[in-house]
mmCIF file of C-alpha atoms in Angstrom:
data_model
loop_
_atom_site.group_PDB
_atom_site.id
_atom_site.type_symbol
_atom_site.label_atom_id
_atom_site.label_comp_id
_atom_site.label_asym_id
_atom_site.label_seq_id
_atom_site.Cartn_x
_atom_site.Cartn_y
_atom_site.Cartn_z
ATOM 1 C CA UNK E 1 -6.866 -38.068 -53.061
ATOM 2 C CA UNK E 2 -8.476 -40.880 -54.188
ATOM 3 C CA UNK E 3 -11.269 -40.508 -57.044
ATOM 4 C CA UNK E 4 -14.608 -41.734 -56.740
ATOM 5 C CA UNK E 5 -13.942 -44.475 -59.094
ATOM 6 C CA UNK E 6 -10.376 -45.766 -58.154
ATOM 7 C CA UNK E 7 -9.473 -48.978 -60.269
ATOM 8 C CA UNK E 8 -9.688 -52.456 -58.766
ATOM 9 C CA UNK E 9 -6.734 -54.031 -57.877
ATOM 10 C CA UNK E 10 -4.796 -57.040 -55.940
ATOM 11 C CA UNK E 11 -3.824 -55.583 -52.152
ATOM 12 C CA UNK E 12 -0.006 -55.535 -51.241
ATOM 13 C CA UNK E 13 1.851 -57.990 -49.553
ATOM 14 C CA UNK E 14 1.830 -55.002 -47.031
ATOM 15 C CA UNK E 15 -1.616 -54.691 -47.330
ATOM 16 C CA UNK E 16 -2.118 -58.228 -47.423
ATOM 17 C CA UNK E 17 -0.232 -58.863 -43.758
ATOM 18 C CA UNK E 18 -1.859 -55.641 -42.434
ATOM 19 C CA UNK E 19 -5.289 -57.227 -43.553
ATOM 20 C CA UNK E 20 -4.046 -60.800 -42.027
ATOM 21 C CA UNK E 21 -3.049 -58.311 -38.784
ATOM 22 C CA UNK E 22 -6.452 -56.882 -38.555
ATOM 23 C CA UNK E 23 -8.410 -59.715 -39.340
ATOM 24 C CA UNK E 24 -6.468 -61.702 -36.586
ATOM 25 C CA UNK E 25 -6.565 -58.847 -34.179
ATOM 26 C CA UNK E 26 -10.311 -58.308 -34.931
ATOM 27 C CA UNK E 27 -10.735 -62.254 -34.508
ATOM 28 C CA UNK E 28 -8.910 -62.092 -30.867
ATOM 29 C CA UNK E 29 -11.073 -59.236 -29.911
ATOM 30 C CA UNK E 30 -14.139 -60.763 -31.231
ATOM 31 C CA UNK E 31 -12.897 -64.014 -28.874
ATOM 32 C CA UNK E 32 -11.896 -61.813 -26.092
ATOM 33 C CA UNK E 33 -15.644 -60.319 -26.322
ATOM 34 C CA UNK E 34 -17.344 -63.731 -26.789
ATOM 35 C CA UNK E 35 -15.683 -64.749 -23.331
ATOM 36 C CA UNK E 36 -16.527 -61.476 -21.769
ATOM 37 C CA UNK E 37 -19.899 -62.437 -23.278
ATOM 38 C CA UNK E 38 -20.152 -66.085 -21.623
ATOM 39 C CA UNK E 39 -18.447 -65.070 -18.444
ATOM 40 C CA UNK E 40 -21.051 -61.954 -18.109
ATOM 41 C CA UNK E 41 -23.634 -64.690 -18.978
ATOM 42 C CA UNK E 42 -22.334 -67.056 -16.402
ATOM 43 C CA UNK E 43 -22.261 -64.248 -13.566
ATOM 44 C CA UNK E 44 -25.475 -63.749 -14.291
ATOM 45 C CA UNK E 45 -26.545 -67.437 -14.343
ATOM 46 C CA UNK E 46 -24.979 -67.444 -11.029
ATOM 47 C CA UNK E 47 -26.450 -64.280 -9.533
ATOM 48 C CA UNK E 48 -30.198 -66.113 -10.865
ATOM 49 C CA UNK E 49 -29.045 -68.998 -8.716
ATOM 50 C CA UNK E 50 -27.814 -67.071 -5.693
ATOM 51 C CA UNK E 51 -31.234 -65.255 -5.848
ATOM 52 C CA UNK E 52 -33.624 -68.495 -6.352
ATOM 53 C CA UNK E 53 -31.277 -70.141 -3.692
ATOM 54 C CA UNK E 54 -32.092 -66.969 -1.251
ATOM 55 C CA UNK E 55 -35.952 -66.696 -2.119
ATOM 56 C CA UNK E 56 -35.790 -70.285 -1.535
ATOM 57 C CA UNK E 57 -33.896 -70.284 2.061
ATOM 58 C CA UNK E 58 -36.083 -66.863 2.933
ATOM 59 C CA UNK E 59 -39.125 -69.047 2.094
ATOM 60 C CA UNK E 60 -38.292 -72.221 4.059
ATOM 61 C CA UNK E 61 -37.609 -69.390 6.798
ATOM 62 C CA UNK E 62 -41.061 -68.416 6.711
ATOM 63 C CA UNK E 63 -42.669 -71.433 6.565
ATOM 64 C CA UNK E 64 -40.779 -72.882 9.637
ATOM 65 C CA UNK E 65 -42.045 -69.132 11.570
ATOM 66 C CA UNK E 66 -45.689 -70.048 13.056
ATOM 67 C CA UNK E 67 -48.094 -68.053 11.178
ATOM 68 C CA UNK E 68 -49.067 -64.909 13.662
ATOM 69 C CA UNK E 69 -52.481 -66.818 13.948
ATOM 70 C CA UNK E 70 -50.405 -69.707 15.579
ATOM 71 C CA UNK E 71 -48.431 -67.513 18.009
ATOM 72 C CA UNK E 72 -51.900 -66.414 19.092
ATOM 73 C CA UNK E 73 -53.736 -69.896 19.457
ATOM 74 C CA UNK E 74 -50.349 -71.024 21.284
ATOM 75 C CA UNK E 75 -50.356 -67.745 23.452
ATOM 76 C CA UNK E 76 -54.386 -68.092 24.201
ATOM 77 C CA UNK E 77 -53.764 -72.169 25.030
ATOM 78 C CA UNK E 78 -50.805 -71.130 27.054
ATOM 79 C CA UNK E 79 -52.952 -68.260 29.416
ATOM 80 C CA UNK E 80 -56.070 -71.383 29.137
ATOM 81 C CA UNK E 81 -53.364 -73.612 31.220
ATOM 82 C CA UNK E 82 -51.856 -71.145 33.531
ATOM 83 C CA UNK E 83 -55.535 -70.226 34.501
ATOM 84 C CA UNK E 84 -56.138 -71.346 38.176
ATOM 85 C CA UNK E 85 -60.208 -71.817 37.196
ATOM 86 C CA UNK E 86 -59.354 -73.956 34.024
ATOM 87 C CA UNK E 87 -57.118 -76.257 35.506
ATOM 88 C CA UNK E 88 -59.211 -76.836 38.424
ATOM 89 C CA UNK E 89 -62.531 -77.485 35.401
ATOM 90 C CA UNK E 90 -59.658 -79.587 33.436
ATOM 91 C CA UNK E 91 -59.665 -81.583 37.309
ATOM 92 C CA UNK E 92 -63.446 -81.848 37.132
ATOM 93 C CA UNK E 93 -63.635 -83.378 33.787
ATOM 94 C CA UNK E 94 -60.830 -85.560 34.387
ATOM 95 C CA UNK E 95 -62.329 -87.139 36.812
ATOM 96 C CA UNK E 96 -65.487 -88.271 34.565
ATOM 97 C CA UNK E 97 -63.103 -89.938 32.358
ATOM 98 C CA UNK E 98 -62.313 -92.838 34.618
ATOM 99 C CA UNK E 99 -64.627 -96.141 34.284
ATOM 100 C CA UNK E 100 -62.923 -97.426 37.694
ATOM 101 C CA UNK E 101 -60.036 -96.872 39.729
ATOM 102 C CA UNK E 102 -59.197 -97.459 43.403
ATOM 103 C CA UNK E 103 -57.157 -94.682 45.550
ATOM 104 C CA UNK E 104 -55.727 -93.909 48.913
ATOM 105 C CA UNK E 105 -55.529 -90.550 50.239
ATOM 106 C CA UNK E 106 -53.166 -90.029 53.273
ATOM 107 C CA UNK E 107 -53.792 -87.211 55.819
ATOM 108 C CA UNK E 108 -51.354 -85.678 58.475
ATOM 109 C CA UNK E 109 -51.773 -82.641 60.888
ATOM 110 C CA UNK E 110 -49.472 -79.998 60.650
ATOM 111 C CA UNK E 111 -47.372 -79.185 63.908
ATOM 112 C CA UNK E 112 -46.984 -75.486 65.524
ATOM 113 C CA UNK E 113 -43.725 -75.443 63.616
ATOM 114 C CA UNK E 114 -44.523 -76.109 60.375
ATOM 115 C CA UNK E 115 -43.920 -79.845 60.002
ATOM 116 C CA UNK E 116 -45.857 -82.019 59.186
ATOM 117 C CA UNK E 117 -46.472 -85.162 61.181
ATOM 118 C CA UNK E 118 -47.310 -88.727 60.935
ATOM 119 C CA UNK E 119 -50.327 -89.748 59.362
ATOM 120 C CA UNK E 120 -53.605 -89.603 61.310
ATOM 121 C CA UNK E 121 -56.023 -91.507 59.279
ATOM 122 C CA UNK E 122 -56.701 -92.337 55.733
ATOM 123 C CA UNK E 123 -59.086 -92.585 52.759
ATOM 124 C CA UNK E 124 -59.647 -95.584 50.818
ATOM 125 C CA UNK E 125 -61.982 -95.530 47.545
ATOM 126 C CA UNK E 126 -63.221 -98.250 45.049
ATOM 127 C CA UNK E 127 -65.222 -96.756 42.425
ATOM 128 C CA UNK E 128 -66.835 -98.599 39.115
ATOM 129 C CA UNK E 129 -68.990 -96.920 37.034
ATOM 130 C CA UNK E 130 -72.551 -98.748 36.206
ATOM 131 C CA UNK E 131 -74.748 -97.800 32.788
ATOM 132 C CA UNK E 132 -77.752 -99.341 34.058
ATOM 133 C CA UNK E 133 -78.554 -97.574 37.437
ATOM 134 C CA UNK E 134 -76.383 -95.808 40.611
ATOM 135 C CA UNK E 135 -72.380 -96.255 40.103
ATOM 136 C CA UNK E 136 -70.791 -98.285 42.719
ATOM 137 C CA UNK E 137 -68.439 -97.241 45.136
ATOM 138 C CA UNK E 138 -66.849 -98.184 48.346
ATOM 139 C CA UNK E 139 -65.107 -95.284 50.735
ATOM 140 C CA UNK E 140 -63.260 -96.162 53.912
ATOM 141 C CA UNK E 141 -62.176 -92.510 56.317
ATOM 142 C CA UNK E 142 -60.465 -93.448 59.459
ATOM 143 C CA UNK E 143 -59.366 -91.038 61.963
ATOM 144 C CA UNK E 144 -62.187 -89.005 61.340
ATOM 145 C CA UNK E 145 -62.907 -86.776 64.195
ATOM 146 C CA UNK E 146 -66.999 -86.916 65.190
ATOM 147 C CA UNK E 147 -68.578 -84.637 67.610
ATOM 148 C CA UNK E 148 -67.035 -86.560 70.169
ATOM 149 C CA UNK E 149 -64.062 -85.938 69.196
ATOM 150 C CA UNK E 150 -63.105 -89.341 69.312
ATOM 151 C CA UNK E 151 -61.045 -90.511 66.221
ATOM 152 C CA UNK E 152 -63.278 -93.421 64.385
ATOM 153 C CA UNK E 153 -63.721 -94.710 61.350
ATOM 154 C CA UNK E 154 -66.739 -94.432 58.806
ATOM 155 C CA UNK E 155 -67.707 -97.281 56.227
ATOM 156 C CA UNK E 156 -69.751 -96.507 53.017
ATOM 157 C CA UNK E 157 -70.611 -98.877 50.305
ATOM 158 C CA UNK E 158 -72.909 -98.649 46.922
ATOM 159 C CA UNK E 159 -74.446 -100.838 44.906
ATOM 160 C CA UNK E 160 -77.320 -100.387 42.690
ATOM 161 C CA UNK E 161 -79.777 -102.068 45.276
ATOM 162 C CA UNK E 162 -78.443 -99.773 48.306
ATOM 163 C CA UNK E 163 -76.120 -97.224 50.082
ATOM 164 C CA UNK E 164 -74.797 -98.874 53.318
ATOM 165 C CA UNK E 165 -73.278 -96.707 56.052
ATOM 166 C CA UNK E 166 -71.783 -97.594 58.855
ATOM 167 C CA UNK E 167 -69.571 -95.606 61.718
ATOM 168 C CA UNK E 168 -67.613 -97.241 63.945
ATOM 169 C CA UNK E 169 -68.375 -97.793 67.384
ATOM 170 C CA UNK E 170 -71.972 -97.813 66.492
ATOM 171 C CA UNK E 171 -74.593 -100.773 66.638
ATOM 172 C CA UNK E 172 -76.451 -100.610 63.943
ATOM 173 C CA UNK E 173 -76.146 -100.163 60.074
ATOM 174 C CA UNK E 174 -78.050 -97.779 57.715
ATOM 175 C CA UNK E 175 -79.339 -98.698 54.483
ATOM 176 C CA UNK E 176 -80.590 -95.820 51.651
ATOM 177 C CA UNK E 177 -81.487 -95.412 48.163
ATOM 178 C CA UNK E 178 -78.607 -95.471 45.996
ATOM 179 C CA UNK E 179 -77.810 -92.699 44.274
ATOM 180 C CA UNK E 180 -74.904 -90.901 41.925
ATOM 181 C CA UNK E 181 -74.652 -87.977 44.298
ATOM 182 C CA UNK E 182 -73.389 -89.956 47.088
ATOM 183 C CA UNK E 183 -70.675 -91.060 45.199
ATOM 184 C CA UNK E 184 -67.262 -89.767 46.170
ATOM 185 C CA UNK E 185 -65.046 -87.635 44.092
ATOM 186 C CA UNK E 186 -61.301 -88.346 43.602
ATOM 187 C CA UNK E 187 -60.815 -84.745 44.996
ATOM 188 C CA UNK E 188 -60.098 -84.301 48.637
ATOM 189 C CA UNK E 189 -63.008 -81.811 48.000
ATOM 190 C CA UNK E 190 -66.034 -81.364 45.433
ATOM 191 C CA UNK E 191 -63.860 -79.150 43.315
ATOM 192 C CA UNK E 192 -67.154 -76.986 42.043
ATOM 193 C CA UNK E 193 -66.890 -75.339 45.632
ATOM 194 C CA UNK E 194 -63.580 -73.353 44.174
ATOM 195 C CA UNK E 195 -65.354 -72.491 41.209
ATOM 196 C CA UNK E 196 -69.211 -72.085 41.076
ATOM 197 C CA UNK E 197 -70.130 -68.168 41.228
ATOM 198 C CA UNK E 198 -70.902 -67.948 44.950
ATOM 199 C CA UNK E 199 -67.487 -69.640 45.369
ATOM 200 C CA UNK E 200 -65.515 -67.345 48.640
ATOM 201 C CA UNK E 201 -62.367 -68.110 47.606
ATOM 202 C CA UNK E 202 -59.671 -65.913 45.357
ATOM 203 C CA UNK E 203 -57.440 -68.204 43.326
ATOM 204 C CA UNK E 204 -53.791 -67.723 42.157
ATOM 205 C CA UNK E 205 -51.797 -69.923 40.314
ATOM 206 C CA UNK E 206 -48.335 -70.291 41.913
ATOM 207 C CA UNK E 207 -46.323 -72.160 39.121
ATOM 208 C CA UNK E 208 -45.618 -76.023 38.259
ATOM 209 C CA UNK E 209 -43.611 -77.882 41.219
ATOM 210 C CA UNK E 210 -43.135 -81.519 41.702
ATOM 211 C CA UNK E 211 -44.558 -83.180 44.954
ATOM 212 C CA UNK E 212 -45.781 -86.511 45.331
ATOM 213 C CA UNK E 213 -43.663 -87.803 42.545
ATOM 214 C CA UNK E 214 -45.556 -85.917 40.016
ATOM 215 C CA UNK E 215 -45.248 -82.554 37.919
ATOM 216 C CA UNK E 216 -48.391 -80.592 39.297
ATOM 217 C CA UNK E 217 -50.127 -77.351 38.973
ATOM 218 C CA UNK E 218 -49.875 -75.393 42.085
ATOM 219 C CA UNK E 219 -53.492 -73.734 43.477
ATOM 220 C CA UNK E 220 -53.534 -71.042 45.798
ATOM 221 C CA UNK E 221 -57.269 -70.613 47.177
ATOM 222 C CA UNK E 222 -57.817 -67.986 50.141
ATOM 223 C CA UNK E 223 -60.847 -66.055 51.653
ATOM 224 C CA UNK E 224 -61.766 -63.020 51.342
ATOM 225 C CA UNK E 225 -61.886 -62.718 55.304
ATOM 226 C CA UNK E 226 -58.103 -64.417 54.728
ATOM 227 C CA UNK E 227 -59.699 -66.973 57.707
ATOM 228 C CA UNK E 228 -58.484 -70.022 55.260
ATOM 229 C CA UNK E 229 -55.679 -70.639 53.006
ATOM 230 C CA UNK E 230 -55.958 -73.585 51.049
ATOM 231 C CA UNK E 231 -53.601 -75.204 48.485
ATOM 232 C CA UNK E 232 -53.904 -77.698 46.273
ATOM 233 C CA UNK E 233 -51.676 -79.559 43.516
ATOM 234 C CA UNK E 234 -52.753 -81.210 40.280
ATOM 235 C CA UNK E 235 -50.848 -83.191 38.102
ATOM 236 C CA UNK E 236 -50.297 -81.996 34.917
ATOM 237 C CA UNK E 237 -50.604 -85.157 32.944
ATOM 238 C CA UNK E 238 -54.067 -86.752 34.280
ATOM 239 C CA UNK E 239 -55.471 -83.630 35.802
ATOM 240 C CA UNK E 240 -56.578 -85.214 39.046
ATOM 241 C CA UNK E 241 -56.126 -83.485 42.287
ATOM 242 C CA UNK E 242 -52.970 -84.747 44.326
ATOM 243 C CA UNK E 243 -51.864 -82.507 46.987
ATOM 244 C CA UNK E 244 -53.835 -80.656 49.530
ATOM 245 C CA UNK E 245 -53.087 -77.955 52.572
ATOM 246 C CA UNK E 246 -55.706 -76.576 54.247
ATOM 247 C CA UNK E 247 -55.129 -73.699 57.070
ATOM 248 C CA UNK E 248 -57.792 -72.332 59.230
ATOM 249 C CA UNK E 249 -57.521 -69.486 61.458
ATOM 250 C CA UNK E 250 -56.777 -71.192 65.149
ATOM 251 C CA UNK E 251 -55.625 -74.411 63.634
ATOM 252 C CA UNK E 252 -52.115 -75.561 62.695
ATOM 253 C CA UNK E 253 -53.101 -77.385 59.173
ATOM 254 C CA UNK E 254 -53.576 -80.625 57.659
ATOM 255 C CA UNK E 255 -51.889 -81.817 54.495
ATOM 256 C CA UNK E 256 -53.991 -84.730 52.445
ATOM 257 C CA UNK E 257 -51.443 -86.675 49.916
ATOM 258 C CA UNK E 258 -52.524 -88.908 46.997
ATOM 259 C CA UNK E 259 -50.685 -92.161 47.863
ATOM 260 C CA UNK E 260 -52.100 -94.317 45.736
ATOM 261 C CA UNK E 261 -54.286 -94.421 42.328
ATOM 262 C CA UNK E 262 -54.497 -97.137 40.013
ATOM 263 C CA UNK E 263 -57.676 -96.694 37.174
ATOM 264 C CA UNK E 264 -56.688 -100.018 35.998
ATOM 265 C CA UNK E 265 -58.028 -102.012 38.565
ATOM 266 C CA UNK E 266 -60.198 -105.144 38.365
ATOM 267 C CA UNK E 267 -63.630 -104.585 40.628
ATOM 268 C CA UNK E 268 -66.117 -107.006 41.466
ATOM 269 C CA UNK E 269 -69.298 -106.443 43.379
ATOM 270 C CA UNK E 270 -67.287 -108.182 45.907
ATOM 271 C CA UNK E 271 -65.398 -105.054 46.250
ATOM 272 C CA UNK E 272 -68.272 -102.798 47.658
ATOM 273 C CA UNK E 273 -69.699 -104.272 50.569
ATOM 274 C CA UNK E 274 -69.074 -103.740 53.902
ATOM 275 C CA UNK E 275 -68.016 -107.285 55.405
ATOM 276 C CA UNK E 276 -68.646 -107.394 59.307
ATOM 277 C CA UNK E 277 -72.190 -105.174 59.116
ATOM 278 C CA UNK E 278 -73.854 -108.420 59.543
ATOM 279 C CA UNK E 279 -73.266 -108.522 63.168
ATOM 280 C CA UNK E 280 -75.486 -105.538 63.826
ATOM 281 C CA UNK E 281 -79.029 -105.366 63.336
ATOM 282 C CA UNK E 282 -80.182 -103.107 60.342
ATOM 283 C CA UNK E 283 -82.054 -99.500 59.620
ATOM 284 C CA UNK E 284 -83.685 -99.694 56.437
ATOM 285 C CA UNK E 285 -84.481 -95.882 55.339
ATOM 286 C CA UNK E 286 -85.208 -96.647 51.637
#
């Protein structure tokens, strides 16, 4: 047993190489711990990265999801398109957006069996828009069917000064005030009569179809009485009306096709009068 106050003396050469041992071995496992230390410290590192690198991804991933705000605005835009009353107000205001254009509307009766036949008549329209009094316009309809039932066809022409009308077959021509409401819409028909509130038709929108060479909203507009069916196409890039069937009850049909529309057109005043109502002697009702 050693006593509390052993004397002081030099270790062993024993001692000494169990001391070097120790030392050595205490050395490794300090090593052996300082690698566990930096390898712990590098996993760690690593996990930080892998974490940062997730909350990073997980945040580009939600800033690339709309916002539920945007799913809604995109969702309410959506219904606003696919809404038969919209796109036929979308038609409307398209329409005031044009300064001038010139346009030909075809029109063909519809045959017992559901074909449709050659054209019957047509529409031709010259419009240019006028900031200092009535727009001008010119509107040619042949094959128009009159009480007579005789196909003819019926001149109009505007110019601030006038409204000149003239019908074939007659002999004289009628002069009136000019005036905006005379002038023609681009529509087959004025398009508020689908959607003003004592309107009789139900409307259904039937999808997006291509006819006439264009992508167009189809229309389905119907009675109540279910005496009329009409439909009508507009394209989806202008808005303007393109396409029109109308069915009444005891008649086969006519289909009305946009054949023409150009609203970059050079017009002169040239371009609205009527050229041969010279030859007939004149009504003045201004």
């Amino acid at each position: 047993m050693l006593t509390a106050c052993a004397e002081d003396r030099e270790p062993t050469e024993t001692e000494q190489v169990d001391e070097g041992d120790n030392e050595q071995v205490e050395n490794g496992q300090h090593q052996e711990d300082q690698v566990e230390t930096e390898v712990g410290e590098e996993e760690t590192e690593t996990d930080h990265e892998l974490d940062d690198s997730s909350d990073d991804e997980k945040e580009k991933d939600e800033e690339d999801q709309p916002s539920e705000e945007e799913e809604k605005d995109e969702a309410i835009d959506e219904e606003d398109v696919l809404n038969p009353v919209d796109i036929i107000n979308r038609a409307i205001e398209a329409e005031t957006q044009f300064s001038s254009y010139s346009l030909e509307w075809q029109h063909h009766d519809v045959a017992e069996d559901g074909s449709v036949m050659e054209a019957k008549g047509f529409t031709l329209i010259k419009y240019m828009e006028n900031e200092n009094g009535p727009d001008y316009f010119y509107r040619e309809d042949s094959g128009v069917e009159l009480e007579e039932n005789d196909a003819s066809t019926i001149y109009e022409a505007q110019t601030p000064e006038a409204r000149t009308l003239y019908i074939e077959g007659e002999d004289q021509v009628t002069l009136q005030t000019a005036s905006d409401e005379f002038v023609p819409t681009i529509s087959i028909r004025d398009l508020h009569e689908f959607t003003n509130q004592t309107a009789p038709y139900q409307l259904n929108y039937r999808g997006i179809f291509e006819t006439e060479g264009y992508e167009a909203y189809h229309i389905f507009a119907e009675t109540e009485k279910g005496d009329t069916e009409i439909n009508l196409w507009f394209d989806t890039e202008t808005g303007i009306q393109i396409r029109q069937n109308e069915f009444f009850a005891g008649y086969n049909g006519t289909v009305s096709r946009l054949t023409m529309f150009d609203s970059d057109v050079e017009l002169t005043e040239a371009d609205f009068q009527i050229s041969y109502s010279s030859q007939y002697p004149v009504i003045d009702e201004r």
